[in-house]
XYZ file of C-alpha atoms in Angstrom:
710
model
C 22.900 7.564 -23.663
C 23.260 6.908 -19.930
C 21.153 8.976 -17.555
C 23.350 9.332 -14.473
C 22.783 10.929 -11.104
C 25.995 12.923 -11.495
C 25.015 15.489 -8.867
C 25.658 12.886 -6.161
C 29.141 11.885 -7.270
C 30.862 14.430 -5.050
C 29.040 13.161 -1.983
C 29.949 9.590 -2.895
C 33.616 10.538 -3.389
C 33.631 12.263 -0.013
C 32.235 9.098 1.528
C 35.058 7.061 -0.001
C 37.658 9.486 1.351
C 36.078 9.283 4.808
C 37.084 5.596 4.973
C 40.767 6.603 4.593
C 43.091 8.833 6.636
C 43.502 11.310 3.787
C 42.620 14.994 4.104
C 41.200 17.059 1.260
C 44.525 18.831 0.861
C 46.382 15.530 0.486
C 43.976 14.350 -2.210
C 44.264 17.716 -3.972
C 48.050 17.482 -3.955
C 47.975 14.028 -5.573
C 45.491 15.311 -8.157
C 47.618 18.475 -8.697
C 44.578 20.727 -8.199
C 43.886 23.407 -5.556
C 42.319 22.130 -2.291
C 39.329 24.378 -2.944
C 38.569 22.340 -6.092
C 38.349 19.112 -4.061
C 36.170 20.885 -1.493
C 33.764 22.131 -4.176
C 33.583 18.694 -5.808
C 32.787 16.947 -2.519
C 30.145 19.513 -1.548
C 28.430 19.239 -4.932
C 29.126 22.868 -5.831
C 31.290 21.766 -8.767
C 30.661 18.975 -11.259
C 33.867 16.981 -11.764
C 35.053 15.866 -15.175
C 35.596 12.174 -15.906
C 39.350 12.799 -15.699
C 39.027 14.437 -12.262
C 36.972 11.529 -10.950
C 39.631 9.111 -12.176
C 42.423 11.187 -10.588
C 40.533 11.433 -7.288
C 40.044 7.658 -7.109
C 43.687 6.975 -7.980
C 44.680 9.409 -5.222
C 42.649 7.409 -2.688
C 44.287 4.173 -3.822
C 41.930 1.834 -1.908
C 40.166 -1.286 -3.146
C 36.851 0.441 -2.567
C 38.037 3.315 -4.774
C 38.961 0.842 -7.515
C 35.532 -0.785 -7.175
C 33.945 2.651 -7.472
C 35.983 3.347 -10.617
C 34.602 0.181 -12.196
C 31.070 1.082 -11.116
C 31.391 4.646 -12.427
C 32.765 3.490 -15.750
C 29.720 1.360 -16.519
C 27.089 2.436 -19.038
C 23.850 2.168 -17.032
C 21.514 3.180 -19.879
C 18.588 2.988 -20.262
C 18.300 3.266 -16.452
C 19.398 5.826 -13.919
C 22.739 5.094 -12.302
C 22.139 3.572 -8.829
C 24.118 4.853 -5.838
C 27.411 3.042 -5.258
C 26.137 1.524 -2.007
C 22.830 0.373 -3.509
C 21.958 -3.054 -2.021
C 21.062 -4.501 -5.451
C 23.691 -2.796 -7.579
C 25.003 -6.054 -9.063
C 21.535 -7.414 -9.884
C 20.658 -4.130 -11.610
C 23.909 -4.265 -13.573
C 23.147 -7.848 -14.599
C 19.810 -6.653 -16.007
C 21.472 -3.702 -17.779
C 24.084 -5.961 -19.377
C 21.315 -8.242 -20.655
C 19.433 -5.235 -22.030
C 22.558 -4.121 -23.885
C 22.985 -7.588 -25.403
C 19.352 -7.634 -26.529
C 19.692 -4.137 -27.999
C 22.669 -5.353 -30.026
C 20.617 -8.332 -31.159
C 17.763 -6.113 -32.323
C 20.212 -4.264 -34.579
C 21.053 -7.505 -36.398
C 19.300 -7.409 -39.810
C 19.495 -11.200 -39.981
C 17.451 -11.747 -36.796
C 14.675 -14.205 -37.642
C 11.146 -12.849 -37.352
C 10.094 -15.587 -34.962
C 12.497 -14.199 -32.334
C 11.770 -10.472 -32.611
C 8.807 -10.478 -30.214
C 10.725 -12.599 -27.727
C 13.617 -10.171 -27.643
C 11.234 -7.254 -27.143
C 9.429 -9.154 -24.347
C 12.654 -9.918 -22.516
C 13.954 -6.379 -22.849
C 10.742 -4.787 -21.565
C 10.622 -7.158 -18.621
C 14.268 -6.567 -17.705
C 13.742 -2.805 -17.675
C 10.687 -3.187 -15.448
C 12.446 -5.485 -12.989
C 15.579 -3.333 -12.805
C 13.509 -0.202 -12.201
C 11.746 -1.991 -9.353
C 15.103 -2.769 -7.721
C 16.459 0.714 -8.393
C 13.980 2.182 -5.909
C 14.559 1.165 -2.286
C 11.194 2.593 -1.154
C 8.880 0.125 0.587
C 5.899 0.313 2.915
C 5.047 -1.883 5.886
C 1.322 -1.414 6.476
C -0.400 -2.375 9.736
C -4.121 -3.185 9.414
C -6.415 -4.386 12.163
C -9.468 -3.718 14.355
C -9.496 -0.767 16.743
C -7.813 -1.532 20.044
C -5.888 -4.523 18.701
C -2.463 -3.020 19.484
C -1.218 -1.844 16.069
C 0.090 1.496 17.311
C 1.830 -0.047 20.323
C 3.525 -2.686 18.169
C 4.661 -0.127 15.615
C 6.189 1.989 18.398
C 8.138 -0.925 19.867
C 9.413 -1.899 16.432
C 11.006 1.511 15.972
C 11.916 2.431 19.567
C 9.181 5.059 19.697
C 8.988 4.817 23.476
C 9.722 7.072 26.411
C 11.287 5.943 29.667
C 8.968 5.266 32.544
C 8.936 3.842 36.006
C 8.656 0.107 36.473
C 5.085 -0.981 35.942
C 4.230 1.951 33.667
C 1.389 1.026 31.297
C 2.330 0.368 27.674
C -0.015 3.134 26.559
C 1.997 5.615 28.651
C 5.321 4.427 27.209
C 4.587 4.635 23.482
C 4.950 7.886 21.535
C 2.040 7.234 19.161
C -1.001 7.594 21.354
C -2.493 4.198 22.219
C -5.197 2.870 24.471
C -8.331 0.782 24.432
C -9.253 1.641 20.842
C -10.633 4.666 19.048
C -7.481 6.645 19.810
C -5.751 7.383 16.482
C -7.547 10.111 14.560
C -6.208 9.294 11.100
C -3.641 7.276 9.186
C -0.145 7.696 10.656
C 3.119 7.248 8.711
C 6.546 6.817 10.314
C 9.506 7.699 8.113
C 13.130 8.743 8.265
C 14.061 12.414 7.943
C 16.569 15.020 9.046
C 15.074 15.772 12.485
C 12.331 14.789 14.911
C 9.085 16.275 13.706
C 5.548 15.933 12.402
C 4.194 16.659 8.926
C 0.423 16.982 8.840
C -1.768 16.720 5.758
C -5.072 18.389 6.722
C -8.517 17.319 5.682
C -9.992 19.554 2.961
C -12.093 22.315 4.496
C -15.282 20.928 2.953
C -14.619 17.536 4.571
C -14.094 19.233 7.957
C -17.337 21.128 7.452
C -19.204 17.893 6.718
C -17.778 16.189 9.813
C -18.872 19.136 11.942
C -22.318 19.010 10.317
C -22.647 15.355 11.341
C -21.636 16.276 14.879
C -24.262 19.022 14.894
C -26.922 16.591 13.747
C -25.942 14.240 16.566
C -26.162 17.029 19.152
C -29.652 17.979 17.950
C -31.071 14.466 18.186
C -33.847 13.824 20.654
C -32.831 11.771 23.660
C -34.824 8.803 22.433
C -33.119 8.680 19.049
C -30.658 6.018 18.007
C -27.424 7.164 19.625
C -25.291 4.019 19.750
C -23.297 5.102 16.710
C -22.117 8.544 15.700
C -21.608 7.708 12.047
C -18.349 9.643 12.147
C -15.791 8.244 14.573
C -15.529 9.208 18.218
C -11.909 10.247 17.542
C -13.163 12.900 15.106
C -15.837 14.039 17.579
C -13.207 14.337 20.313
C -10.958 16.433 18.059
C -13.829 18.731 17.004
C -14.783 19.288 20.642
C -11.195 20.166 21.553
C -10.726 22.465 18.552
C -13.956 24.326 19.410
C -13.405 24.378 23.197
C -16.476 22.197 23.765
C -14.902 19.527 25.964
C -17.161 17.579 28.293
C -16.377 18.100 31.998
C -17.543 16.231 35.087
C -17.994 17.252 38.699
C -19.289 15.598 41.800
C -22.643 16.606 43.156
C -24.430 14.814 45.983
C -22.074 11.875 45.631
C -22.711 11.542 41.902
C -20.716 12.503 38.812
C -22.532 15.184 36.849
C -21.690 15.397 33.116
C -21.504 18.945 31.773
C -21.600 19.155 27.973
C -21.195 22.698 26.607
C -21.868 21.381 23.093
C -25.358 20.265 24.131
C -25.912 23.634 25.771
C -24.851 25.347 22.547
C -27.251 23.114 20.579
C -30.079 24.160 22.881
C -29.255 27.808 22.121
C -29.010 27.217 18.350
C -31.592 24.509 17.506
C -31.094 24.889 13.741
C -28.388 22.607 12.323
C -27.175 25.375 10.014
C -26.913 27.933 12.829
C -25.176 25.446 15.109
C -22.740 24.517 12.329
C -21.799 28.165 11.794
C -21.213 28.660 15.520
C -18.973 25.603 15.961
C -16.941 26.336 12.804
C -16.378 29.893 14.073
C -15.211 28.527 17.442
C -12.780 26.149 15.659
C -11.199 29.125 13.840
C -10.038 27.089 10.827
C -8.298 29.993 8.990
C -5.798 30.231 11.856
C -5.126 26.471 11.750
C -2.881 26.574 8.683
C 0.308 24.947 10.017
C 1.547 21.890 8.122
C 4.648 20.793 10.047
C 6.400 21.162 13.377
C 9.986 20.258 14.352
C 11.847 19.615 17.575
C 13.031 23.087 18.651
C 16.539 23.962 19.690
C 16.827 24.546 23.403
C 13.788 22.389 24.202
C 14.046 21.089 27.778
C 12.091 17.909 27.067
C 13.848 15.045 25.285
C 13.009 14.531 21.592
C 10.912 11.474 22.511
C 8.973 13.334 25.194
C 8.436 16.329 22.901
C 7.288 14.098 20.034
C 4.853 12.217 22.285
C 3.306 15.427 23.637
C 3.121 17.094 20.208
C 1.620 14.037 18.522
C -1.048 13.751 21.230
C -1.903 17.440 20.831
C -2.330 17.161 17.046
C -4.096 13.788 17.248
C -6.654 15.141 19.711
C -7.236 18.524 18.087
C -5.589 20.327 20.999
C -2.814 21.997 18.983
C -4.064 25.499 18.143
C -2.228 25.713 14.800
C -3.368 22.450 13.163
C -6.701 21.544 11.582
C -8.231 18.073 11.488
C -5.571 15.852 9.899
C -6.103 13.466 7.022
C -2.643 12.009 7.651
C 0.123 12.533 10.211
C 3.718 11.747 9.243
C 6.094 11.133 12.145
C 9.652 11.967 11.059
C 12.640 10.437 12.841
C 16.381 10.951 12.303
C 16.865 7.189 12.608
C 16.650 4.312 10.160
C 13.216 2.726 10.116
C 13.277 -0.814 11.542
C 17.001 -0.150 12.138
C 17.730 -0.864 8.469
C 20.198 1.393 6.667
C 19.803 -0.066 3.161
C 16.118 0.420 2.422
C 13.905 3.499 2.565
C 11.043 2.205 4.668
C 7.774 3.775 5.708
C 5.609 2.257 8.444
C 1.885 2.949 8.098
C -0.541 2.678 11.000
C -3.931 2.570 9.284
C -7.102 3.797 10.915
C -8.533 0.914 12.931
C -11.297 -1.270 11.550
C -14.546 -0.486 13.299
C -17.711 -1.328 11.384
C -16.230 -2.508 8.098
C -12.861 -3.551 6.702
C -13.969 -3.102 3.094
C -12.326 0.274 2.712
C -10.210 1.702 -0.071
C -7.513 2.923 2.347
C -6.986 -0.686 3.466
C -7.546 -2.786 0.352
C -5.332 -0.667 -1.907
C -2.196 -2.024 -0.202
C -2.768 -5.576 -1.470
C -2.294 -4.197 -4.982
C 0.996 -2.486 -4.147
C 4.001 -4.627 -5.193
C 6.232 -2.588 -2.869
C 4.124 -3.063 0.271
C 4.138 -5.661 3.029
C 0.679 -5.820 4.581
C 0.550 -6.854 8.240
C -2.895 -8.044 9.350
C -3.020 -7.557 13.117
C -5.364 -9.698 15.186
C -6.284 -10.303 18.801
C -5.095 -13.673 20.043
C -8.430 -15.238 21.009
C -10.141 -14.533 17.666
C -7.131 -14.841 15.336
C -7.493 -14.382 12.467
C -10.412 -12.050 13.130
C -13.337 -12.079 10.673
C -12.602 -8.609 9.205
C -9.098 -9.771 8.266
C -10.425 -12.952 6.692
C -12.883 -10.770 4.773
C -10.015 -8.640 3.440
C -8.126 -11.721 2.255
C -11.250 -13.170 0.654
C -12.003 -9.918 -1.171
C -8.402 -9.767 -2.384
C -8.630 -13.239 -3.916
C -12.026 -12.438 -5.450
C -10.466 -9.318 -6.983
C -8.014 -11.541 -8.835
C -4.887 -10.884 -6.770
C -2.560 -13.846 -7.303
C -2.109 -16.341 -4.469
C 1.689 -16.109 -4.674
C 1.548 -12.333 -4.517
C -0.705 -12.370 -1.454
C 1.446 -14.878 0.382
C 4.659 -13.057 -0.473
C 3.465 -9.618 0.624
C 1.173 -10.397 3.571
C 1.683 -11.462 7.172
C -0.812 -12.237 9.925
C 0.457 -10.762 13.187
C -1.256 -12.034 16.326
C -0.917 -9.731 19.346
C -1.599 -11.660 22.574
C -2.009 -10.064 25.982
C 0.117 -11.324 28.896
C -0.548 -14.981 29.827
C -3.155 -15.305 27.067
C -1.136 -17.781 24.997
C -0.440 -20.045 27.984
C -4.213 -20.392 28.511
C -4.576 -22.256 25.201
C -5.786 -25.856 25.440
C -4.904 -28.786 23.212
C -7.382 -31.366 21.890
C -7.269 -33.336 25.157
C -8.059 -30.265 27.254
C -4.557 -29.820 28.618
C -3.174 -26.296 28.908
C -0.152 -25.138 26.953
C 3.127 -25.553 28.797
C 4.245 -22.023 27.880
C 3.633 -19.169 25.445
C 5.547 -20.927 22.669
C 3.310 -23.984 22.819
C 0.273 -21.705 23.000
C 1.451 -20.007 19.815
C 1.785 -23.367 18.070
C -1.755 -24.366 19.066
C -3.140 -21.049 17.843
C -1.172 -21.441 14.586
C -3.111 -24.648 13.891
C -6.385 -22.761 14.321
C -5.203 -20.001 11.994
C -4.213 -22.541 9.325
C -7.682 -24.092 9.478
C -9.420 -20.694 9.383
C -7.714 -19.585 6.164
C -7.526 -22.983 4.463
C -10.676 -22.262 2.426
C -8.850 -19.334 0.814
C -6.056 -21.582 -0.435
C -3.412 -19.412 1.248
C -1.426 -22.220 2.832
C 1.818 -20.260 2.544
C 0.565 -17.190 4.418
C 2.986 -16.448 7.264
C 1.702 -15.884 10.803
C 3.714 -14.363 13.651
C 3.060 -13.681 17.316
C 4.200 -10.723 19.376
C 3.530 -9.901 23.014
C 4.977 -6.439 23.635
C 5.557 -7.188 27.325
C 7.643 -10.332 26.865
C 8.574 -11.225 23.278
C 11.792 -10.192 21.522
C 10.906 -7.237 19.303
C 14.045 -7.754 17.213
C 12.726 -11.131 16.013
C 9.587 -9.435 14.686
C 11.669 -6.609 13.214
C 13.838 -9.092 11.335
C 10.777 -11.033 10.174
C 9.266 -7.874 8.657
C 12.539 -6.965 6.981
C 12.698 -10.506 5.606
C 9.244 -9.999 4.075
C 10.386 -6.776 2.384
C 13.576 -8.391 1.168
C 11.494 -11.313 -0.028
C 9.705 -8.948 -2.417
C 13.061 -7.837 -3.794
C 14.474 -11.373 -3.852
C 11.561 -12.445 -6.033
C 12.486 -9.749 -8.543
C 16.158 -10.794 -8.442
C 15.110 -14.384 -9.117
C 13.139 -13.215 -12.155
C 16.263 -11.478 -13.484
C 18.267 -14.688 -12.968
C 15.621 -16.663 -14.866
C 15.668 -14.113 -17.670
C 19.444 -14.356 -17.822
C 19.128 -18.074 -18.557
C 16.339 -17.381 -21.036
C 18.447 -14.863 -22.942
C 21.479 -17.181 -22.892
C 19.344 -20.008 -24.329
C 18.051 -17.696 -27.025
C 21.509 -16.511 -28.037
C 22.910 -20.028 -28.015
C 20.224 -21.473 -30.291
C 19.466 -18.450 -32.429
C 20.885 -19.752 -35.687
C 19.560 -23.308 -35.528
C 16.704 -24.098 -37.912
C 15.449 -26.777 -35.510
C 15.103 -24.127 -32.789
C 13.131 -21.920 -35.136
C 10.850 -24.833 -35.983
C 10.259 -25.567 -32.284
C 9.306 -21.972 -31.560
C 6.940 -21.972 -34.523
C 5.309 -25.143 -33.156
C 4.876 -23.572 -29.720
C 3.485 -20.381 -31.221
C 1.024 -22.292 -33.377
C -0.360 -24.199 -30.383
C -0.856 -20.996 -28.440
C -2.392 -19.157 -31.399
C -4.945 -21.947 -31.788
C -6.089 -21.463 -28.196
C -6.169 -17.672 -28.539
C -8.377 -17.817 -31.635
C -11.008 -19.942 -29.888
C -11.019 -17.964 -26.607
C -10.690 -14.400 -27.798
C -14.201 -13.357 -26.726
C -16.028 -13.264 -23.399
C -19.620 -14.414 -23.427
C -22.536 -13.262 -21.305
C -20.946 -10.695 -18.983
C -23.803 -9.770 -16.599
C -24.784 -6.137 -16.027
C -24.489 -6.288 -12.228
C -21.495 -4.107 -11.409
C -23.523 -2.669 -8.521
C -23.992 -6.006 -6.748
C -21.017 -5.420 -4.438
C -22.279 -1.938 -3.590
C -25.755 -3.266 -2.741
C -24.195 -5.874 -0.443
C -22.266 -3.187 1.412
C -25.278 -0.870 1.658
C -27.344 -3.739 3.052
C -24.686 -4.618 5.620
C -23.843 -1.115 6.872
C -24.920 0.491 10.097
C -27.657 3.007 9.389
C -25.621 5.990 10.614
C -22.616 4.943 8.516
C -24.965 4.660 5.555
C -26.495 8.027 6.351
C -23.044 9.627 6.630
C -22.317 8.303 3.123
C -25.650 9.601 1.824
C -25.014 13.071 3.274
C -21.710 13.136 1.352
C -23.289 12.033 -1.949
C -21.732 8.586 -1.605
C -18.159 9.754 -1.030
C -17.456 8.530 2.537
C -14.382 6.647 3.737
C -16.300 3.919 5.598
C -18.780 3.423 2.753
C -17.703 4.854 -0.577
C -20.288 4.127 -3.285
C -17.815 4.721 -6.109
C -15.031 2.608 -4.671
C -17.454 -0.292 -4.157
C -18.634 0.067 -7.761
C -15.021 -0.186 -8.907
C -14.482 -3.273 -6.765
C -17.691 -4.759 -8.142
C -16.470 -4.291 -11.713
C -13.114 -5.821 -10.876
C -14.666 -8.844 -9.137
C -16.962 -9.329 -12.120
C -13.992 -9.231 -14.489
C -11.912 -11.526 -12.284
C -14.702 -14.087 -12.330
C -14.880 -13.870 -16.129
C -11.103 -14.095 -16.527
C -10.385 -16.836 -14.005
C -11.372 -19.878 -16.038
C -9.839 -18.602 -19.260
C -6.528 -17.632 -17.658
C -6.334 -21.033 -15.943
C -7.052 -22.743 -19.257
C -4.390 -20.724 -21.078
C -1.785 -21.422 -18.405
C -2.692 -25.125 -18.583
C -1.858 -25.040 -22.308
C 1.517 -23.471 -21.496
C 2.138 -26.068 -18.760
C 1.412 -28.882 -21.223
C 3.990 -27.431 -23.603
C 6.470 -27.198 -20.720
C 6.019 -30.901 -20.030
C 7.046 -31.775 -23.590
C 10.773 -32.585 -23.449
C 11.061 -32.187 -27.220
C 10.292 -28.486 -26.759
C 13.094 -28.036 -24.239
C 14.679 -25.129 -26.010
C 11.448 -23.096 -25.709
C 10.842 -23.775 -22.012
C 12.445 -20.555 -20.760
C 10.369 -18.572 -23.225
C 7.201 -20.348 -22.108
C 7.904 -19.481 -18.463
C 8.103 -15.840 -19.489
C 4.802 -16.188 -21.349
C 3.172 -17.521 -18.154
C 4.484 -14.583 -16.172
C 3.245 -12.155 -18.801
C -0.231 -13.710 -18.832
C -0.560 -13.235 -15.078
C 0.892 -9.727 -15.099
C -1.301 -8.504 -17.940
C -4.387 -10.079 -16.382
C -3.714 -8.343 -13.049
C -2.971 -4.996 -14.731
C -6.182 -5.313 -16.738
C -8.227 -5.969 -13.588
C -6.876 -2.755 -12.073
C -7.909 -0.832 -15.188
C -11.378 -2.376 -15.045
C -11.678 -1.254 -11.415
C -11.025 2.335 -12.461
C -13.502 1.989 -15.323
C -16.181 0.639 -12.981
C -15.782 3.599 -10.701
C -15.687 6.286 -13.370
C -18.613 4.830 -15.344
C -21.170 5.793 -12.708
C -19.502 8.423 -10.523
C -20.374 11.590 -12.405
C -24.051 10.719 -12.911
C -24.593 9.312 -9.418
C -22.705 11.961 -7.459
C -24.585 14.788 -9.179
C -28.058 13.228 -8.763
C -29.236 15.496 -5.932
C -32.777 14.113 -6.154
C -31.561 10.584 -5.394
C -29.414 11.663 -2.438
C -32.140 13.895 -0.984
C -34.598 11.050 -1.251
C -32.234 8.740 0.655
C -31.476 11.449 3.215
C -35.136 12.127 3.919
C -35.805 8.492 4.771
C -33.442 8.563 7.752
C -35.141 7.618 11.014
C -36.938 4.482 9.866
C -34.902 2.345 12.275
C -31.747 0.372 11.639
C -33.143 -2.269 9.287
C -35.813 -0.078 7.746
C -33.473 2.693 6.638
C -30.900 0.276 5.277
C -33.464 -1.678 3.283
C -35.082 1.490 1.944
C -31.804 3.027 0.760
C -30.710 -0.306 -0.688
C -33.966 -0.415 -2.643
C -33.549 3.151 -3.873
C -29.968 2.377 -4.913
C -31.002 -0.747 -6.812
C -33.766 1.181 -8.558
C -31.295 3.878 -9.618
C -29.080 1.347 -11.383
C -32.074 -0.404 -12.965
C -33.461 2.774 -14.517
C -33.233 3.020 -18.304
C -30.964 6.113 -18.401
C -28.423 4.338 -16.196
C -28.535 0.924 -17.838
C -26.360 2.346 -20.590
C -23.665 2.986 -17.978
C -23.535 -0.758 -17.302
C -22.722 -1.326 -20.944
C -19.586 0.824 -20.645
C -18.350 -1.397 -17.789
C -19.075 -4.543 -19.791
C -17.211 -3.018 -22.717
C -14.228 -2.255 -20.432
C -14.201 -5.881 -19.221
C -14.398 -7.236 -22.769
C -11.686 -4.862 -23.964
C -9.623 -5.859 -20.929
C -9.740 -9.482 -21.933
C -8.926 -8.433 -25.468
C -5.833 -6.717 -24.080
C -4.700 -9.983 -22.471
C -5.283 -11.834 -25.754
C -3.466 -9.154 -27.764
C -0.491 -9.221 -25.410
C -0.055 -12.984 -25.720
C -0.635 -12.850 -29.470
C 2.119 -10.280 -29.725
C 4.492 -12.764 -28.116
C 3.674 -15.717 -30.326
C 2.987 -14.141 -33.711
C 6.202 -13.899 -35.654
C 7.110 -10.603 -37.249
C 8.091 -10.699 -40.937
C 11.470 -12.334 -41.450
């Protein structure tokens, strides 16, 4: 039975009528119904019958109405009916038609057992691909170091700028606050909506309390203490100061600038961290800061752009009296994102990379099949080491090369005249920016060559001189490339299904498929087990602990390991996934090599389409299994470690040993924790998850090649 979005039919009919010169009353007259009935249908207040829809379309009499009649008459089960103007309506219908043909085939009692698993494989894959296309939601995610220009670029891409006099700085033109780095307080999303506005997701109150506690600790440090890093970001400190009315002021005295810090004065009055924390939280008045959204008001004298810029800056800096510290700010615009009317796009400006790029909020996007990840880099250092580290970690986590190249772009953001300063091998300067870009492209290619990502696209954009529409179109092409890849898979499956149906009754075809299945089953029997999986899930965590700044590490310790810049549990999950990926890599390559050998055999021609699907399924199941292992690696240790107050207190009490001393001490304590007998058993659960994960890959392939009873 078809599941249709019938509630939208009236709106779609109204849209069709809008392309004609007909009034509602004229349509009603042709349908021989009261005008109020047409009005209620178009508004969605009344659900039209199939006969009324047909009469309405006949009344319109346009080609588009006839096309809509054909579209509406289709049986879209087992999917939801896509909107009439869906950009991939025909590709989705192609998949649905193939699903219907396979469903009919499965009802055939004479279907040979050797083909049953194939039919089920094709059907499942077609449903998955069609559901991917059905949604038009995609993300374009900007990742890069602080101060690189992500926010400025994002604003230019979506016309988030305010008018200014000639020579106005870029940072004064853009709506999302920008500057020399350390400006954006949290992750910012830009999306389409009904009006100009902001939607703010606040930090949980306990997280705000912990941030304020870290600020208090900083205020109470002796002047000789290590003060080059706050642990928490300076953006958060700035917002806390503004929310509590503790802004630093400066005045001239005897020809010098005197810094007046009321927060330090308050710390002198309340020298206990607990007392100081209570005072600052009271001054912030969190119960009153319960607002979650704000919209451009009617009658506002400022333009929507000016209002949005001022309101965003107030929320981002903690100056808006009704908002708490935000975890995420969503900027809502009544315009299509990237000027595209077909897709539902969301631009994400991630929090800038400061001390480490190995963060969950950044790395999760490489796993998202609906996301385009834009790695933003300064020109001179492109691609910057943190970005190379992200790509390397993604490959070590088992993310496929093709997937990375398809969904990732390096975006180099030069300053004015920077590209023209490039020199070639002979020492000559570039003739212009374009030649400078080409020279830098060569350096980028060399820098990432060791990762094997030769197909990774790089683009350049100077906001003061380059055509922003070229970059806009390039990003849209990346998004459409994701969808085009899915459409290509449907086309391949169409040929596969046609081949199957054409050769279904031939005994020779059955014999060929049995030969192919036998070869694959032989490999599966001899490679069904993993051997010698090491119990070192925590290796990745220890590396990150050893490489962290001591105040970042201490901030993580004070939060029992749950800290955005250094999350113990996330790193444990990544460690488990990397361990599994290393175990899987050789076996998956070997299995795919067997499939490739079968594909090279011309006598097995009739099974080639099936074998291509097997290859795809091997890769998909392997990737899905690695994600499950990552979750298992995190959950295996989290409960025990998070609740071990003795361990965290011990690490906390060691703070002050100096940068290297504290890091090494906590790293040692962490290693000891995982080596203790009670916790060694937790390693075994991760190893079991990895072994069962490989078993899942084996079982999946076996299910494709083991014939069901005839």
